[in-house]
Coordinates of C-alpha atoms in Angstrom, one line a residue:
Chain K
M1 CA 33.2 -209.9 -39.6
T2 CA 33.1 -212.6 -42.2
M3 CA 30.7 -215.5 -42.1
T4 CA 32.1 -218.9 -41.4
P5 CA 29.1 -221.1 -41.8
E6 CA 31.0 -224.3 -43.0
A7 CA 32.6 -225.5 -39.8
P8 CA 29.7 -225.1 -37.5
I9 CA 27.1 -226.5 -39.9
S10 CA 28.9 -229.8 -40.2
A11 CA 28.9 -230.0 -36.4
L12 CA 25.1 -230.9 -36.1
V13 CA 24.9 -234.5 -34.9
I14 CA 21.6 -236.1 -34.1
D15 CA 22.8 -238.5 -31.4
D16 CA 21.6 -239.4 -27.9
A17 CA 23.0 -236.2 -26.4
F18 CA 21.1 -234.2 -29.0
R19 CA 17.9 -236.0 -28.2
D20 CA 18.4 -235.4 -24.5
T21 CA 19.0 -231.7 -25.1
I22 CA 15.9 -231.1 -27.1
T23 CA 13.6 -232.9 -24.7
L24 CA 13.8 -230.9 -21.5
R25 CA 10.7 -231.4 -19.5
E26 CA 12.0 -229.2 -16.6
R27 CA 9.4 -226.5 -15.9
P28 CA 10.7 -224.0 -13.5
P29 CA 7.9 -221.6 -12.0
Q30 CA 7.2 -218.7 -14.4
P31 CA 9.0 -215.5 -13.2
G32 CA 6.9 -212.7 -11.8
P33 CA 6.2 -209.3 -13.3
I34 CA 9.3 -207.6 -11.9
A35 CA 11.7 -210.4 -12.9
V36 CA 10.2 -210.4 -16.5
S37 CA 10.5 -206.6 -16.6
L38 CA 14.0 -206.7 -15.4
T39 CA 15.0 -209.5 -17.9
F40 CA 13.5 -207.3 -20.8
G41 CA 15.4 -204.3 -19.3
W42 CA 18.6 -206.5 -19.6
R43 CA 17.7 -207.1 -23.2
A44 CA 17.5 -203.2 -23.7
L45 CA 20.9 -202.9 -22.1
L46 CA 22.4 -205.6 -24.3
K47 CA 21.1 -203.7 -27.4
I48 CA 22.8 -200.5 -26.2
K49 CA 26.0 -202.5 -25.7
H50 CA 25.8 -204.0 -29.3
V51 CA 24.4 -200.8 -30.9
P52 CA 26.1 -198.0 -29.0
E53 CA 25.1 -195.6 -31.8
Q54 CA 21.6 -195.5 -30.3
L55 CA 23.1 -193.3 -27.5
F56 CA 24.1 -190.6 -29.9
D57 CA 20.8 -188.9 -30.1
V58 CA 20.1 -188.9 -26.4
T59 CA 23.5 -187.5 -25.6
A60 CA 24.1 -185.1 -28.4
F61 CA 20.6 -183.5 -28.2
P62 CA 21.0 -182.4 -24.5
I63 CA 24.4 -181.0 -24.9
M64 CA 23.2 -179.0 -27.9
T65 CA 20.1 -177.6 -26.2
T66 CA 21.8 -176.7 -23.0
L67 CA 24.7 -174.8 -24.6
M68 CA 22.4 -173.2 -27.2
F69 CA 19.8 -171.8 -24.8
T70 CA 22.3 -170.8 -22.0
Y71 CA 24.2 -168.6 -24.4
L72 CA 21.3 -167.6 -26.6
F73 CA 19.0 -166.3 -23.8
G74 CA 21.4 -165.9 -20.8
G75 CA 22.6 -162.4 -21.5
A76 CA 19.3 -161.1 -22.6
L77 CA 17.0 -162.6 -20.0
A78 CA 19.2 -162.7 -16.8
G79 CA 22.0 -160.3 -17.4
S80 CA 24.6 -163.1 -17.5
T81 CA 24.8 -166.7 -18.5
A82 CA 25.9 -167.8 -15.0
E83 CA 22.7 -166.2 -13.5
Y84 CA 20.5 -167.6 -16.1
L85 CA 22.0 -171.1 -15.6
D86 CA 20.6 -171.1 -12.0
F87 CA 17.1 -170.6 -13.5
L88 CA 17.5 -172.4 -16.8
L89 CA 19.4 -175.6 -15.9
P90 CA 16.8 -177.5 -13.9
G91 CA 14.2 -176.6 -16.6
I92 CA 16.4 -177.5 -19.4
L93 CA 17.0 -180.8 -17.8
A94 CA 13.2 -181.5 -17.8
Q95 CA 12.7 -180.2 -21.3
T96 CA 15.6 -182.2 -22.7
I97 CA 14.5 -185.5 -21.1
V98 CA 10.9 -185.0 -22.0
L99 CA 11.8 -184.3 -25.6
I100 CA 14.0 -187.5 -25.9
T101 CA 11.1 -189.6 -24.7
M102 CA 10.0 -189.5 -28.4
Y103 CA 12.8 -191.9 -29.1
S104 CA 11.0 -194.5 -27.0
G105 CA 8.1 -194.8 -29.4
M106 CA 10.4 -194.8 -32.4
G107 CA 12.8 -197.3 -31.0
M108 CA 9.9 -199.7 -30.0
R109 CA 8.5 -199.3 -33.5
L110 CA 11.8 -200.2 -35.2
D111 CA 12.2 -203.1 -32.7
I112 CA 8.8 -204.5 -33.4
E113 CA 9.3 -204.2 -37.1
K114 CA 12.2 -206.5 -36.8
G115 CA 9.8 -209.2 -35.7
V116 CA 11.2 -210.8 -32.6
F117 CA 8.2 -209.6 -30.7
D118 CA 6.1 -212.6 -32.1
R119 CA 8.5 -214.7 -29.9
F120 CA 7.9 -212.7 -26.8
R121 CA 4.2 -212.4 -27.4
S122 CA 3.9 -216.3 -27.7
T123 CA 5.8 -216.8 -24.5
P124 CA 3.9 -217.3 -21.3
V125 CA 5.3 -214.3 -19.5
W126 CA 3.7 -211.2 -18.0
Q127 CA 3.1 -209.4 -21.2
P128 CA 3.5 -205.7 -20.1
G129 CA 7.0 -206.7 -19.0
V130 CA 8.1 -206.6 -22.7
L131 CA 7.3 -202.9 -22.8
V132 CA 8.3 -202.1 -19.3
G133 CA 11.6 -203.7 -19.9
M134 CA 12.1 -201.4 -22.9
L135 CA 11.3 -198.3 -20.9
L136 CA 13.7 -199.5 -18.2
G137 CA 16.4 -199.5 -20.9
D138 CA 15.2 -196.0 -21.9
L139 CA 15.5 -194.9 -18.3
V140 CA 19.3 -195.7 -18.5
R141 CA 19.5 -193.5 -21.6
Y142 CA 17.5 -190.7 -19.8
L143 CA 19.8 -191.1 -16.8
L144 CA 22.8 -190.8 -19.0
A145 CA 21.3 -187.7 -20.7
S146 CA 20.5 -186.2 -17.2
T147 CA 24.1 -186.7 -16.2
M148 CA 25.4 -185.0 -19.3
V149 CA 23.1 -182.0 -18.8
F150 CA 23.9 -181.7 -15.2
G151 CA 27.7 -182.2 -15.7
L152 CA 27.6 -179.6 -18.5
G153 CA 25.9 -177.2 -16.1
L154 CA 28.5 -177.7 -13.4
I155 CA 31.2 -176.9 -16.0
L156 CA 29.4 -173.8 -17.1
G157 CA 29.0 -172.6 -13.5
F158 CA 25.8 -174.0 -12.3
R159 CA 25.9 -174.3 -8.5
P160 CA 22.7 -175.9 -7.0
D161 CA 21.9 -174.9 -3.4
G162 CA 19.9 -178.1 -2.9
G163 CA 22.9 -180.3 -2.6
V164 CA 23.4 -183.8 -3.8
L165 CA 20.1 -184.9 -2.5
G166 CA 18.2 -182.1 -4.1
V167 CA 19.8 -182.8 -7.5
L168 CA 19.1 -186.5 -7.3
A169 CA 15.5 -185.9 -6.3
A170 CA 15.1 -183.5 -9.2
I171 CA 16.5 -186.0 -11.7
G172 CA 14.4 -188.7 -10.1
L173 CA 11.2 -186.6 -10.6
V174 CA 12.2 -185.9 -14.2
L175 CA 12.8 -189.6 -15.0
A176 CA 9.6 -190.6 -13.3
F177 CA 7.7 -188.2 -15.6
A178 CA 9.6 -189.3 -18.6
F179 CA 8.9 -193.0 -17.9
S180 CA 5.2 -192.2 -17.6
L181 CA 5.1 -190.0 -20.7
S182 CA 6.8 -192.6 -22.7
W183 CA 3.7 -194.9 -22.6
V184 CA 2.0 -192.2 -24.8
W185 CA 4.6 -192.6 -27.5
L186 CA 4.5 -196.5 -27.2
L187 CA 0.8 -196.2 -27.9
V188 CA 1.5 -193.8 -30.8
G189 CA 4.2 -196.2 -32.0
L190 CA 1.8 -199.2 -32.1
Y191 CA -0.7 -197.2 -34.2
A192 CA 1.6 -195.3 -36.5
R193 CA 2.5 -196.8 -39.9
T194 CA 6.1 -196.0 -39.8
A195 CA 8.8 -195.0 -37.3
Q196 CA 9.1 -191.6 -39.1
S197 CA 5.5 -190.9 -38.4
V198 CA 5.9 -191.7 -34.7
M199 CA 8.7 -189.1 -34.6
G200 CA 6.6 -186.5 -36.4
I201 CA 3.6 -186.9 -34.1
S202 CA 5.7 -186.8 -30.9
M203 CA 7.5 -183.7 -32.1
M204 CA 4.3 -182.0 -32.8
V205 CA 3.1 -182.5 -29.3
L206 CA 6.4 -182.2 -27.4
F207 CA 7.6 -179.0 -29.0
P208 CA 4.8 -176.7 -28.0
L209 CA 4.4 -178.6 -24.7
T210 CA 7.9 -178.0 -23.6
F211 CA 8.3 -174.5 -24.9
I212 CA 4.9 -173.2 -23.6
S213 CA 6.0 -173.7 -20.1
S214 CA 8.2 -172.2 -17.4
V215 CA 11.4 -173.8 -18.7
F216 CA 12.8 -170.7 -20.2
V217 CA 11.1 -167.7 -18.7
D218 CA 9.0 -166.7 -15.8
P219 CA 5.3 -167.1 -16.9
T220 CA 4.2 -163.8 -15.1
T221 CA 6.0 -162.0 -18.0
M222 CA 3.6 -163.5 -20.6
P223 CA 0.4 -162.3 -22.0
D224 CA -2.7 -163.5 -19.8
P225 CA -3.9 -166.3 -22.1
L226 CA -0.5 -167.8 -22.5
E227 CA 0.3 -167.5 -18.8
W228 CA -3.1 -169.3 -18.2
A229 CA -2.0 -172.2 -20.5
V230 CA 1.6 -172.3 -19.1
D231 CA 0.3 -172.5 -15.5
R232 CA -1.7 -175.6 -16.4
N233 CA 1.1 -177.4 -18.4
P234 CA 2.5 -180.4 -16.5
I235 CA 5.9 -179.4 -17.9
T236 CA 5.7 -176.2 -15.9
F237 CA 5.2 -178.2 -12.8
L238 CA 8.0 -180.4 -13.6
A239 CA 10.4 -177.6 -14.4
D240 CA 9.4 -175.7 -11.2
G241 CA 9.6 -178.8 -9.2
S242 CA 13.0 -179.7 -10.6
R243 CA 14.2 -176.1 -10.0
A244 CA 12.9 -176.0 -6.4
L245 CA 14.5 -179.3 -5.5
M246 CA 17.8 -178.5 -7.1
Q247 CA 17.9 -175.0 -5.4
G248 CA 16.7 -176.3 -2.1
D249 CA 13.5 -174.1 -2.3
P250 CA 10.0 -175.1 -1.1
V251 CA 8.5 -177.3 -3.7
G252 CA 4.9 -176.3 -3.1
N253 CA 2.5 -178.5 -5.0
T254 CA 4.7 -179.1 -7.9
V255 CA 6.1 -182.6 -6.9
T256 CA 2.6 -183.8 -6.1
V257 CA 1.1 -182.6 -9.3
V258 CA 3.9 -184.2 -11.2
L259 CA 3.5 -187.5 -9.5
L260 CA -0.2 -187.4 -10.0
S261 CA 0.3 -186.7 -13.7
C262 CA 2.7 -189.8 -13.9
I263 CA 0.0 -192.0 -12.2
G264 CA -2.6 -190.6 -14.6
L265 CA -0.5 -191.2 -17.7
V266 CA 0.4 -194.8 -16.8
A267 CA -3.2 -195.6 -15.6
V268 CA -4.6 -194.4 -18.9
F269 CA -1.9 -195.1 -21.5
G270 CA -0.5 -198.3 -19.9
P271 CA -3.6 -200.3 -20.4
L272 CA -4.4 -198.8 -23.8
T273 CA -0.9 -199.6 -25.0
M274 CA -1.0 -203.1 -23.6
R275 CA -4.4 -203.7 -25.3
R276 CA -3.1 -202.5 -28.6
F277 CA 0.1 -204.6 -28.0
R278 CA -1.9 -207.8 -27.6
T279 CA -4.1 -207.2 -30.6
A280 CA -1.8 -205.6 -33.1
S281 CA -0.5 -208.2 -35.5
Chain T
M1 CA -5.6 -233.4 -20.0
D2 CA -5.6 -237.1 -20.8
D3 CA -3.8 -239.0 -23.4
T4 CA -6.8 -238.6 -25.8
T5 CA -6.9 -234.9 -25.7
P6 CA -5.9 -233.8 -29.3
A7 CA -3.0 -231.4 -29.8
I8 CA -5.2 -229.0 -31.6
K9 CA -8.9 -228.9 -32.2
A10 CA -10.1 -225.9 -34.3
R11 CA -13.7 -225.3 -35.3
G12 CA -14.6 -222.6 -38.0
L13 CA -11.7 -220.3 -37.6
V14 CA -12.1 -217.1 -39.5
K15 CA -9.9 -214.0 -39.9
H16 CA -10.4 -211.1 -42.0
Y17 CA -7.9 -208.4 -43.1
G18 CA -10.0 -205.8 -44.6
E19 CA -12.0 -207.2 -47.5
T20 CA -9.8 -210.4 -47.6
R21 CA -11.0 -213.5 -45.8
A22 CA -7.4 -214.7 -44.8
V23 CA -8.8 -217.6 -43.0
D24 CA -12.2 -218.7 -44.0
G25 CA -13.7 -221.3 -41.8
V26 CA -10.9 -223.7 -40.9
D27 CA -11.4 -226.9 -38.9
L28 CA -8.5 -229.0 -37.7
D29 CA -8.1 -232.1 -35.6
I30 CA -4.5 -232.8 -34.9
P31 CA -3.6 -235.8 -32.8
R32 CA -0.6 -235.6 -30.6
G33 CA 2.9 -236.7 -31.4
I34 CA 2.7 -236.2 -35.2
V35 CA 4.0 -233.7 -37.7
F36 CA 1.0 -231.9 -39.3
G37 CA 1.7 -230.0 -42.5
L38 CA -0.3 -227.1 -43.8
L39 CA 0.5 -227.1 -47.4
G40 CA -0.4 -224.2 -49.8
P41 CA 1.0 -221.3 -51.8
N42 CA 1.9 -217.9 -50.4
G43 CA -1.1 -215.9 -49.3
A44 CA -3.2 -219.0 -48.7
G45 CA -3.7 -218.3 -45.0
K46 CA -1.2 -220.8 -43.5
T47 CA 0.7 -218.3 -41.5
T48 CA -2.5 -216.7 -40.1
I49 CA -3.8 -220.1 -39.0
I50 CA -0.6 -220.8 -36.9
R51 CA -0.6 -217.2 -35.6
M52 CA -4.1 -217.6 -34.4
L53 CA -3.1 -221.0 -32.7
A54 CA -0.1 -219.3 -31.1
T55 CA -2.4 -216.5 -29.7
L56 CA -0.7 -213.8 -31.7
V57 CA -3.8 -213.1 -33.7
T58 CA -7.3 -213.2 -32.3
P59 CA -9.9 -215.0 -34.5
D60 CA -12.8 -213.0 -35.8
S61 CA -15.0 -216.1 -35.3
G62 CA -14.6 -219.7 -34.5
S63 CA -12.7 -221.3 -31.6
A64 CA -9.8 -223.6 -31.0
E65 CA -8.2 -225.6 -28.2
V66 CA -4.5 -226.4 -27.9
L67 CA -4.1 -229.4 -25.7
G68 CA -7.5 -228.8 -24.2
H69 CA -6.7 -225.1 -23.5
D70 CA -9.1 -222.6 -25.1
L71 CA -7.3 -219.9 -27.2
R72 CA -9.0 -217.3 -25.0
D73 CA -7.0 -218.6 -22.1
G74 CA -3.9 -217.1 -23.7
D75 CA -1.3 -217.9 -20.9
A76 CA -2.3 -221.5 -20.7
V77 CA -1.9 -222.0 -24.4
R78 CA 1.4 -220.0 -24.4
S79 CA 2.7 -222.3 -21.7
V80 CA 2.5 -225.3 -24.0
V81 CA 3.3 -223.9 -27.4
S82 CA 6.3 -222.4 -29.0
L83 CA 6.4 -220.5 -32.3
T84 CA 9.2 -220.2 -34.9
G85 CA 8.1 -217.5 -37.3
Q86 CA 9.3 -217.3 -40.8
F87 CA 11.4 -214.2 -40.1
A88 CA 13.3 -212.8 -37.2
S89 CA 12.3 -215.0 -34.4
V90 CA 15.4 -214.1 -32.5
D91 CA 17.0 -210.7 -31.9
E92 CA 19.6 -210.0 -34.6
D93 CA 21.5 -207.4 -32.5
L94 CA 22.2 -209.9 -29.7
T95 CA 24.5 -212.9 -29.8
G96 CA 23.3 -216.5 -30.1
S97 CA 24.1 -217.0 -26.5
E98 CA 22.4 -213.9 -25.3
N99 CA 19.2 -214.7 -27.1
L100 CA 19.0 -218.1 -25.6
I101 CA 19.9 -216.9 -22.0
L102 CA 17.2 -214.2 -22.4
L103 CA 14.6 -216.9 -23.3
C104 CA 15.7 -219.3 -20.5
R105 CA 15.4 -216.4 -18.0
L106 CA 11.9 -215.7 -19.4
R107 CA 10.9 -219.3 -18.8
G108 CA 12.1 -219.1 -15.1
F109 CA 15.6 -220.5 -15.2
A110 CA 17.9 -219.0 -12.6
R111 CA 20.9 -217.1 -14.0
A112 CA 23.4 -220.0 -13.9
R113 CA 20.9 -222.6 -15.1
A114 CA 20.0 -220.3 -18.0
R115 CA 23.7 -220.0 -19.0
E116 CA 24.1 -223.8 -18.7
R117 CA 21.0 -224.5 -20.8
S118 CA 22.0 -222.0 -23.5
A119 CA 25.5 -223.6 -23.7
Q120 CA 23.9 -227.1 -24.0
L121 CA 21.5 -226.0 -26.8
L122 CA 24.3 -224.1 -28.7
A123 CA 26.5 -227.2 -28.5
A124 CA 23.6 -229.6 -29.6
F125 CA 22.8 -227.3 -32.6
G126 CA 26.5 -226.9 -33.7
L127 CA 26.6 -223.2 -32.9
E128 CA 29.2 -223.2 -30.1
E129 CA 31.7 -221.3 -32.3
A130 CA 29.1 -218.7 -33.2
A131 CA 27.7 -218.4 -29.7
A132 CA 29.3 -215.0 -29.0
R133 CA 28.5 -213.5 -32.4
Q134 CA 25.6 -211.3 -33.2
V135 CA 22.8 -213.3 -34.9
K136 CA 22.8 -210.9 -37.9
T137 CA 26.2 -212.4 -38.9
Y138 CA 24.8 -216.0 -39.1
S139 CA 24.3 -217.8 -42.4
G140 CA 20.7 -218.9 -43.3
G141 CA 21.2 -222.4 -42.0
M142 CA 22.7 -221.3 -38.7
R143 CA 20.0 -218.7 -38.4
R144 CA 17.3 -221.3 -38.8
R145 CA 19.0 -223.5 -36.1
I146 CA 19.2 -220.7 -33.6
D147 CA 15.5 -220.0 -34.4
I148 CA 14.6 -223.6 -33.6
A149 CA 16.9 -223.7 -30.5
A150 CA 15.1 -220.7 -29.2
S151 CA 11.8 -222.4 -29.5
I152 CA 12.9 -225.3 -27.4
V153 CA 14.7 -223.8 -24.4
V154 CA 11.8 -225.5 -22.7
T155 CA 10.6 -228.4 -24.9
P156 CA 7.1 -227.3 -26.0
E157 CA 4.2 -229.7 -26.2
V158 CA 3.2 -228.2 -29.5
L159 CA 5.8 -226.5 -31.8
F160 CA 4.5 -224.2 -34.6
L161 CA 7.1 -223.8 -37.5
D162 CA 6.3 -221.3 -40.2
E163 CA 8.0 -222.3 -43.4
P164 CA 11.0 -223.7 -41.6
T165 CA 13.1 -224.4 -44.7
T166 CA 12.1 -221.7 -47.1
G167 CA 15.3 -220.1 -48.5
L168 CA 17.6 -222.8 -47.1
D169 CA 20.2 -224.7 -49.2
P170 CA 19.6 -228.5 -49.4
R171 CA 22.0 -229.5 -46.7
S172 CA 20.6 -227.0 -44.2
R173 CA 17.1 -228.1 -45.1
N174 CA 18.0 -231.8 -44.4
Q175 CA 19.5 -230.7 -41.1
V176 CA 16.2 -228.9 -40.2
W177 CA 14.2 -231.9 -41.2
S178 CA 16.4 -234.2 -38.9
I179 CA 15.9 -231.8 -36.0
I180 CA 12.1 -231.8 -36.5
R181 CA 12.1 -235.7 -36.8
A182 CA 14.1 -235.9 -33.4
L183 CA 11.6 -233.5 -31.7
V184 CA 8.6 -235.4 -32.8
A185 CA 10.2 -238.8 -31.8
A186 CA 10.7 -237.2 -28.5
G187 CA 6.9 -236.5 -28.2
T188 CA 6.5 -233.0 -29.4
T189 CA 3.6 -232.3 -31.8
V190 CA 4.8 -230.3 -34.8
L191 CA 2.5 -228.0 -36.9
L192 CA 4.4 -226.7 -39.9
T193 CA 3.6 -224.7 -42.9
T194 CA 5.2 -225.3 -46.2
Q195 CA 4.9 -224.5 -49.9
Y196 CA 6.8 -227.5 -50.8
L197 CA 5.0 -230.8 -51.5
D198 CA 8.2 -232.9 -51.0
E199 CA 8.8 -231.3 -47.6
A200 CA 5.2 -232.2 -46.6
D201 CA 5.8 -235.6 -48.1
Q202 CA 9.1 -236.2 -46.3
L203 CA 8.0 -234.9 -42.9
A204 CA 4.3 -234.7 -42.4
D205 CA 2.1 -237.6 -41.1
Q206 CA -0.9 -235.6 -42.1
I207 CA -1.3 -232.8 -44.6
A208 CA -4.1 -230.1 -44.9
V209 CA -3.9 -228.4 -48.3
I210 CA -4.9 -224.7 -47.8
E211 CA -6.2 -222.4 -50.5
H212 CA -7.8 -219.0 -50.1
G213 CA -8.1 -219.6 -46.3
K214 CA -10.0 -222.9 -46.7
V215 CA -8.9 -226.6 -46.1
I216 CA -9.4 -228.0 -49.6
A217 CA -8.0 -231.5 -48.9
L218 CA -6.8 -233.5 -45.9
G219 CA -5.0 -236.7 -45.7
T220 CA -1.6 -238.4 -45.7
S221 CA 0.8 -237.5 -48.5
G222 CA 0.0 -240.9 -50.2
E223 CA -3.8 -240.1 -50.1
L224 CA -3.2 -236.7 -51.6
K225 CA -1.0 -238.0 -54.4
A226 CA -3.5 -240.8 -55.0
S227 CA -6.2 -238.2 -55.4
V228 CA -4.1 -236.5 -58.1
G229 CA -3.2 -239.8 -59.7
S230 CA 0.5 -240.6 -59.9
G231 CA 3.2 -238.4 -61.5
S232 CA 3.3 -236.8 -64.7
L233 CA 5.3 -238.0 -67.7
T234 CA 7.2 -235.4 -69.7
V235 CA 8.7 -236.4 -73.0
R236 CA 10.9 -234.2 -75.2
L237 CA 11.4 -235.3 -78.8
V238 CA 14.4 -234.8 -81.0
N239 CA 12.2 -233.5 -83.9
A240 CA 9.3 -231.1 -83.5
E241 CA 7.6 -232.6 -86.5
D242 CA 7.3 -236.0 -84.7
R243 CA 5.1 -234.4 -82.1
P244 CA 1.6 -235.1 -83.6
A245 CA 2.5 -238.7 -84.2
A246 CA 4.0 -239.1 -80.7
L247 CA 1.0 -237.4 -79.1
E248 CA -1.4 -239.8 -80.8
L249 CA 0.8 -242.7 -79.8
L250 CA 1.0 -241.8 -76.2
A251 CA -2.6 -240.9 -75.9
R252 CA -3.4 -244.4 -77.2
E253 CA -0.9 -246.2 -75.1
L254 CA -1.6 -244.4 -71.9
D255 CA -5.3 -244.1 -72.5
I256 CA -5.2 -240.5 -71.2
D257 CA -5.2 -237.0 -72.5
V258 CA -1.7 -235.9 -73.6
E259 CA -1.0 -232.2 -73.7
T260 CA 1.5 -230.2 -75.8
S261 CA 3.5 -227.4 -74.0
T262 CA 4.9 -224.2 -75.2
D263 CA 8.1 -226.1 -75.8
P264 CA 7.6 -227.3 -79.5
V265 CA 9.2 -230.7 -78.7
A266 CA 7.5 -231.5 -75.4
L267 CA 4.5 -233.6 -74.4
V268 CA 3.1 -233.9 -71.0
A269 CA 0.7 -236.6 -69.7
R270 CA -0.6 -236.3 -66.1
G271 CA -1.4 -239.1 -63.7
V272 CA 0.7 -241.8 -65.4
Q273 CA 1.8 -245.0 -63.5
P274 CA 5.5 -245.7 -63.8
D275 CA 5.0 -249.1 -65.6
A276 CA 2.7 -247.5 -68.0
A277 CA 5.2 -244.8 -68.6
A278 CA 7.9 -247.2 -69.3
A279 CA 5.8 -249.2 -71.7
A280 CA 4.8 -246.0 -73.6
L281 CA 8.3 -244.8 -73.9
G282 CA 9.3 -248.3 -75.2
E283 CA 6.5 -248.0 -77.8
L284 CA 7.9 -244.6 -79.0
A285 CA 11.4 -246.2 -79.4
R286 CA 9.9 -249.2 -81.3
V287 CA 8.2 -247.0 -83.9
G288 CA 11.3 -244.9 -84.2
I289 CA 10.3 -241.6 -82.7
A290 CA 13.5 -240.3 -81.2
T291 CA 13.3 -238.8 -77.7
S292 CA 15.9 -236.5 -76.4
D293 CA 14.8 -236.8 -72.8
F294 CA 11.9 -237.8 -70.6
A295 CA 10.9 -237.5 -66.9
H296 CA 8.5 -239.2 -64.7
G297 CA 7.9 -237.7 -61.3
Q298 CA 5.7 -237.2 -58.2
P299 CA 3.0 -234.7 -58.8
S300 CA 4.1 -231.2 -58.1
L301 CA 2.2 -228.9 -55.8
D302 CA 0.8 -227.3 -58.9
E303 CA -0.6 -230.5 -60.1
V304 CA -2.1 -231.3 -56.7
F305 CA -3.7 -227.9 -56.8
L306 CA -4.8 -228.3 -60.3
A307 CA -6.4 -231.7 -59.4
L308 CA -8.1 -230.3 -56.3
T309 CA -9.3 -227.1 -57.5
G310 CA -9.3 -227.4 -61.3
R311 CA -7.1 -224.3 -61.5
P312 CA -3.4 -223.7 -61.1
T313 CA -2.0 -222.0 -58.0
S314 CA -1.0 -218.8 -59.8
S315 CA -4.4 -217.2 -59.8
S316 CA -4.4 -213.7 -61.2
D317 CA -5.5 -212.1 -57.9
D318 CA -2.5 -213.5 -56.0
H319 CA 0.3 -211.0 -56.3
S320 CA 2.4 -212.7 -53.8
H321 CA 2.6 -216.0 -55.7
A322 CA 6.0 -217.6 -55.4
E323 CA 7.8 -220.2 -57.4
V324 CA 6.4 -223.6 -56.9
P325 CA 9.1 -226.2 -57.1
A326 CA 8.3 -229.5 -58.8

């Protein structure tokens, strides 16, 4: 697109209409936290609309991991890829979505570097809404990624016994955890010097966290110390919970543990992130 | 808040960044309804001062009130101020219209009213045709206008403008000045930062000259210029060999120190009244010293600084020093 500054520039006229426009004394009541968060969520969606390239990483990555691990491990671990899919798909959904939460911290960092945050921070709105809105936009990306993984699973032969409700519940559980975990990366993003370092730090945590879990194999096959660690990894609970919900099996304590982790993550990292957001300059 | 509450009252504001005292004990008393200019070179601490007053940066010490609201009461301050930063104060990925609707929604306008207000602002600022284009495609002048429009979706009581015309062409700069004058005429108090004495001169009712985080002079532009004396007279001669004679003559006529510059045909006298300058130039012509050109102008920011601090603005420790226009 070419710039055409000439015509619009000459159109600035300081007349009575102009004076009326610039002196608006109307003061509607300030919107509440939910309205503010949704408005910032709308901004995130607009950014996706204008910069659709940002969907590439969250869609390409899940397809890649699902295909790769299904065919890499399927034959060896479960005898056939179709049987392995029943075990793997709910877990790989959890792993993939958890892994792409690292883009939240990086995306926020890039967004902040562009500077428009000074405007938001000097506006009398519920301040956490700025970040909650960004994460709402991320939820749309995670939902898209979940749909891709699940759809790919169906094509490859995955048939969940838990039905539509079970699948939706599993995806909801994974999204809730991803939303909560994203606060950690937002905090990292506010402290890190560059967007690249946010990526580096989150990879370093997320890779071991998602692999040392029950996503790929049954923990009972592991050496004792590893099994001990895997049994305490929240990703294990997330993968097991997602699997149970999708297959219509009893969920045990998995869902409770995941939801408590979510509350814990938001309760700890939400305020820390907001404090940093207020004072970072 | 009654009518006598000042727009801004700051006492002993201090902000450190590492070893640097970016703002080093600033007091300000800004009455309502005026344009107040913070004048100084890059790195003087101007931006940090307005960022503190807009609640974006917490002062290390000192206090300030904006229309009677203490800075610690962030939401109360934010509800009466608006800030247009020097860079990126709207979202470049969004269109002009989307940016304004977003800000209207954040200020509590219902969806339809937000759209209506956005369209009204775009029309007033001559941006209707660019409404549906991403801001990153805007020219510098359009960019500045959408920045300012974004700051007045709800007309603020106090508007902070950080270097509103830096980098603009003269026409766009004049338009921004017109907008600022109209805002002030309508009752908004404007606190702007600038590196340009002529901008402060044109716009600001009161000026604080800032250097190394301190207010080193305060007054109207007339008072500041008077403190420097009037403008400087620069004379360029046709023949370099005439310079010693011309220097002696000018020094005698003006009763002032005349300096030579690196230009072998140039002479500079600071603090010269226009009539004295004219008389001295006449005397040069009478004795037959040919001049190729001469100039008499208002003091530059450099000269104001020189007069106020005894040293030029380009101190060796200031790596971010920018060009200072005359």
